[in-house]
Coordinates of C-alpha atoms in Angstrom, one line a residue:
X4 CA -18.3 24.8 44.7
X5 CA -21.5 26.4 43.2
X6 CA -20.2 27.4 39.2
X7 CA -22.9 27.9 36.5
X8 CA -22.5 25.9 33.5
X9 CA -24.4 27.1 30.5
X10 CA -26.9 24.4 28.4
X11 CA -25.3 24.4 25.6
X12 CA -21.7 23.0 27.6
X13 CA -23.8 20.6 29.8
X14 CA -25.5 18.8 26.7
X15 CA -21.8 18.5 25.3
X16 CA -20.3 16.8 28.1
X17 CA -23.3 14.2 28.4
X18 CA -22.9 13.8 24.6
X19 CA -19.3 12.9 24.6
X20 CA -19.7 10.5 27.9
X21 CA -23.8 9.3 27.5
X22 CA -22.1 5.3 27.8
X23 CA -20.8 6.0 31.0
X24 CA -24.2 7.8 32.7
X25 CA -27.2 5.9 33.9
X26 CA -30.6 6.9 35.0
X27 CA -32.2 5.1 38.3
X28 CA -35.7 4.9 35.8
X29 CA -37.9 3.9 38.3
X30 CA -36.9 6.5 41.0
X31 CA -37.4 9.0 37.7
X32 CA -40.6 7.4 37.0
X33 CA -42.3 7.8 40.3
X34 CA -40.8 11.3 41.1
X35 CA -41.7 12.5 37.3
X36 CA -44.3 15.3 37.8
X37 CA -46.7 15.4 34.3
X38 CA -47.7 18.8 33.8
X39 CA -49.8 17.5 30.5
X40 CA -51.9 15.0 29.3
X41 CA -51.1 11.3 28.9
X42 CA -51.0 9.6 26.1
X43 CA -53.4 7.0 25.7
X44 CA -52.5 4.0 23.1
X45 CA -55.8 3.0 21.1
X46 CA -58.2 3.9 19.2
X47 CA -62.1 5.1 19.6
X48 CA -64.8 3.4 18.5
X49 CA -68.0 4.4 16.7
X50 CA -69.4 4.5 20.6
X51 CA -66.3 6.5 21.9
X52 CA -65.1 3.1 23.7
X53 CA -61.3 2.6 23.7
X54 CA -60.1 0.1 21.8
X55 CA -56.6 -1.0 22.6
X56 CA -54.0 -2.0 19.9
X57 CA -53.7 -5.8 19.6
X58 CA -49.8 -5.4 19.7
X59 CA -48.0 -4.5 22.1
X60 CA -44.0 -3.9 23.0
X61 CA -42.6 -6.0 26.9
X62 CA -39.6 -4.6 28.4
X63 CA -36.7 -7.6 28.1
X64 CA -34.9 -6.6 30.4
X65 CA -36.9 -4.5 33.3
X66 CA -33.6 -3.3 35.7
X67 CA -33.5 -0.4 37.3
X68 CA -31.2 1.2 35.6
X69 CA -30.8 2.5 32.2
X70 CA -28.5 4.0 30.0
X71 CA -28.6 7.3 28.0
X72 CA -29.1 7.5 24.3
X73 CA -29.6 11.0 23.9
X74 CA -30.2 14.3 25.8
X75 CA -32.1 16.7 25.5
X76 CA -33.4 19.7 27.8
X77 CA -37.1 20.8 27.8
X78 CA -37.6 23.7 29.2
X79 CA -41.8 23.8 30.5
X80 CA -42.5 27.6 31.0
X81 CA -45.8 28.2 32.9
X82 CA -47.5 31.3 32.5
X83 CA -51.1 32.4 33.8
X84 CA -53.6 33.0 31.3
X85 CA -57.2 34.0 31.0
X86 CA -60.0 32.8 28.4
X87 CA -62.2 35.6 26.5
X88 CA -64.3 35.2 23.3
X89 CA -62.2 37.5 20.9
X90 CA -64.8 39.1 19.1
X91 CA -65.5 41.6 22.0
X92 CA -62.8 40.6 24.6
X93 CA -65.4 39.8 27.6
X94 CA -63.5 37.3 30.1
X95 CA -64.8 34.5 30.9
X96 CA -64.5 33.5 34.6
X97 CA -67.4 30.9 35.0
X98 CA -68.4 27.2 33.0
X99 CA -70.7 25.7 35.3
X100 CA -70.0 27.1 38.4
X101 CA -66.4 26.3 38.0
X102 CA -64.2 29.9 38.8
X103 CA -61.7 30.6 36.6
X104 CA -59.6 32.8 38.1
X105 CA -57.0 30.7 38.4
X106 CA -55.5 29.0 34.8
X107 CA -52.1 28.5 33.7
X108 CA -50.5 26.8 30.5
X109 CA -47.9 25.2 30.1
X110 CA -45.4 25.6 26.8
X111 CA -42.2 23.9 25.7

Protein backbone atom coordinates (compact mmCIF):
# COMPACT_ATOMS: atom_id res chain seq x y z
CA UNK A 1 0.00 0.00 0.00
CA UNK A 2 1.95 3.25 -1.18
CA UNK A 3 -1.15 6.29 -0.61
CA UNK A 4 0.05 9.90 -0.36
CA UNK A 5 -1.04 11.68 2.62
CA UNK A 6 -0.89 15.47 2.46
CA UNK A 7 1.00 17.52 5.63
CA UNK A 8 -1.50 19.19 6.67
CA UNK A 9 -3.67 15.48 7.46
CA UNK A 10 -0.37 13.84 8.84
CA UNK A 11 0.27 16.74 11.50
CA UNK A 12 -3.56 16.13 12.51
CA UNK A 13 -3.42 12.60 13.15
CA UNK A 14 -0.06 12.95 15.32
CA UNK A 15 -1.90 15.85 17.06
CA UNK A 16 -4.90 14.00 18.07
CA UNK A 17 -2.74 10.66 19.14
CA UNK A 18 0.97 12.53 20.23
CA UNK A 19 0.48 10.30 23.91
CA UNK A 20 0.49 7.28 22.18
CA UNK A 21 3.80 7.95 19.72
CA UNK A 22 7.34 7.73 20.97
CA UNK A 23 10.59 8.62 19.46
CA UNK A 24 13.80 6.09 19.82
CA UNK A 25 15.87 9.73 20.81
CA UNK A 26 19.09 8.36 20.64
CA UNK A 27 18.81 6.38 17.33
CA UNK A 28 17.33 10.11 16.12
CA UNK A 29 20.20 11.68 17.70
CA UNK A 30 23.01 9.84 16.07
CA UNK A 31 21.27 9.48 12.66
CA UNK A 32 20.30 13.38 12.79
CA UNK A 33 22.25 15.00 9.91
CA UNK A 34 22.88 19.07 10.86
CA UNK A 35 22.83 20.93 7.84
CA UNK A 36 23.63 24.29 10.12
CA UNK A 37 25.54 25.52 12.71
CA UNK A 38 25.42 24.44 16.39
CA UNK A 39 24.52 26.27 18.96
CA UNK A 40 26.99 26.89 21.42
CA UNK A 41 25.75 27.81 25.18
CA UNK A 42 28.04 30.75 26.60
CA UNK A 43 29.20 33.69 26.27
CA UNK A 44 32.58 35.42 24.84
CA UNK A 45 34.88 37.13 26.67
CA UNK A 46 36.81 40.45 26.16
CA UNK A 47 39.64 37.82 24.60
CA UNK A 48 37.03 35.89 22.53
CA UNK A 49 37.34 32.83 25.12
CA UNK A 50 34.15 30.95 25.79
CA UNK A 51 32.76 31.26 28.90
CA UNK A 52 30.26 28.67 29.75
CA UNK A 53 27.03 29.46 31.80
CA UNK A 54 27.40 28.43 35.44
CA UNK A 55 23.91 26.73 35.27
CA UNK A 56 23.12 24.12 33.66
CA UNK A 57 19.79 21.69 32.99
CA UNK A 58 20.62 17.26 33.67
CA UNK A 59 18.28 15.00 32.07
CA UNK A 60 16.18 13.05 35.12
CA UNK A 61 15.35 10.61 33.41
CA UNK A 62 17.81 9.65 30.39
CA UNK A 63 15.64 6.49 28.57
CA UNK A 64 15.61 5.93 25.28
CA UNK A 65 12.56 6.72 24.49
CA UNK A 66 10.53 9.86 24.50
CA UNK A 67 7.30 11.03 23.99
CA UNK A 68 5.94 13.71 21.60
CA UNK A 69 4.77 17.13 22.76
CA UNK A 70 4.28 18.67 19.51
CA UNK A 71 4.97 18.28 15.76
CA UNK A 72 6.00 20.17 13.59
CA UNK A 73 7.52 19.67 9.83
CA UNK A 74 10.57 21.67 8.57
CA UNK A 75 11.02 21.57 5.40
CA UNK A 76 15.19 22.45 4.68
CA UNK A 77 15.27 23.42 0.80
CA UNK A 78 18.84 23.56 -0.57
CA UNK A 79 19.54 25.54 -3.43
CA UNK A 80 23.10 26.42 -5.13
CA UNK A 81 24.15 29.88 -4.89
CA UNK A 82 27.03 32.04 -5.94
CA UNK A 83 28.66 35.15 -4.02
CA UNK A 84 29.29 38.59 -6.10
CA UNK A 85 29.88 42.04 -4.72
CA UNK A 86 26.57 43.83 -5.94
CA UNK A 87 27.78 46.98 -6.90
CA UNK A 88 29.08 45.56 -10.27
CA UNK A 89 27.96 41.85 -10.17
CA UNK A 90 31.70 40.38 -10.61
CA UNK A 91 31.58 36.61 -9.04
CA UNK A 92 33.62 35.80 -6.77
CA UNK A 93 35.04 32.16 -7.16
CA UNK A 94 38.35 32.44 -5.00
CA UNK A 95 39.12 33.51 -0.90
CA UNK A 96 42.44 32.20 -0.38
CA UNK A 97 42.81 29.64 -2.72
CA UNK A 98 39.57 28.14 -1.70
CA UNK A 99 37.26 27.52 -5.16
CA UNK A 100 33.97 28.37 -4.95
CA UNK A 101 32.36 26.79 -7.39
CA UNK A 102 30.52 24.72 -5.48
CA UNK A 103 28.05 26.57 -2.53
CA UNK A 104 24.67 25.85 -1.46
CA UNK A 105 22.37 27.29 1.29
CA UNK A 106 20.18 25.98 3.16
CA UNK A 107 16.52 27.69 4.03
CA UNK A 108 13.63 26.67 6.22
Amino acid sequence: MNEKISVSALMYIVSQHRQHIIIKLKYLQATYQRKGVKRVNGVRGENRELIKPWLEIEYIEPGDYVQIETFTVNMLIQQKVKLGKPEDKTAITEVTGVLLNNLITFNN
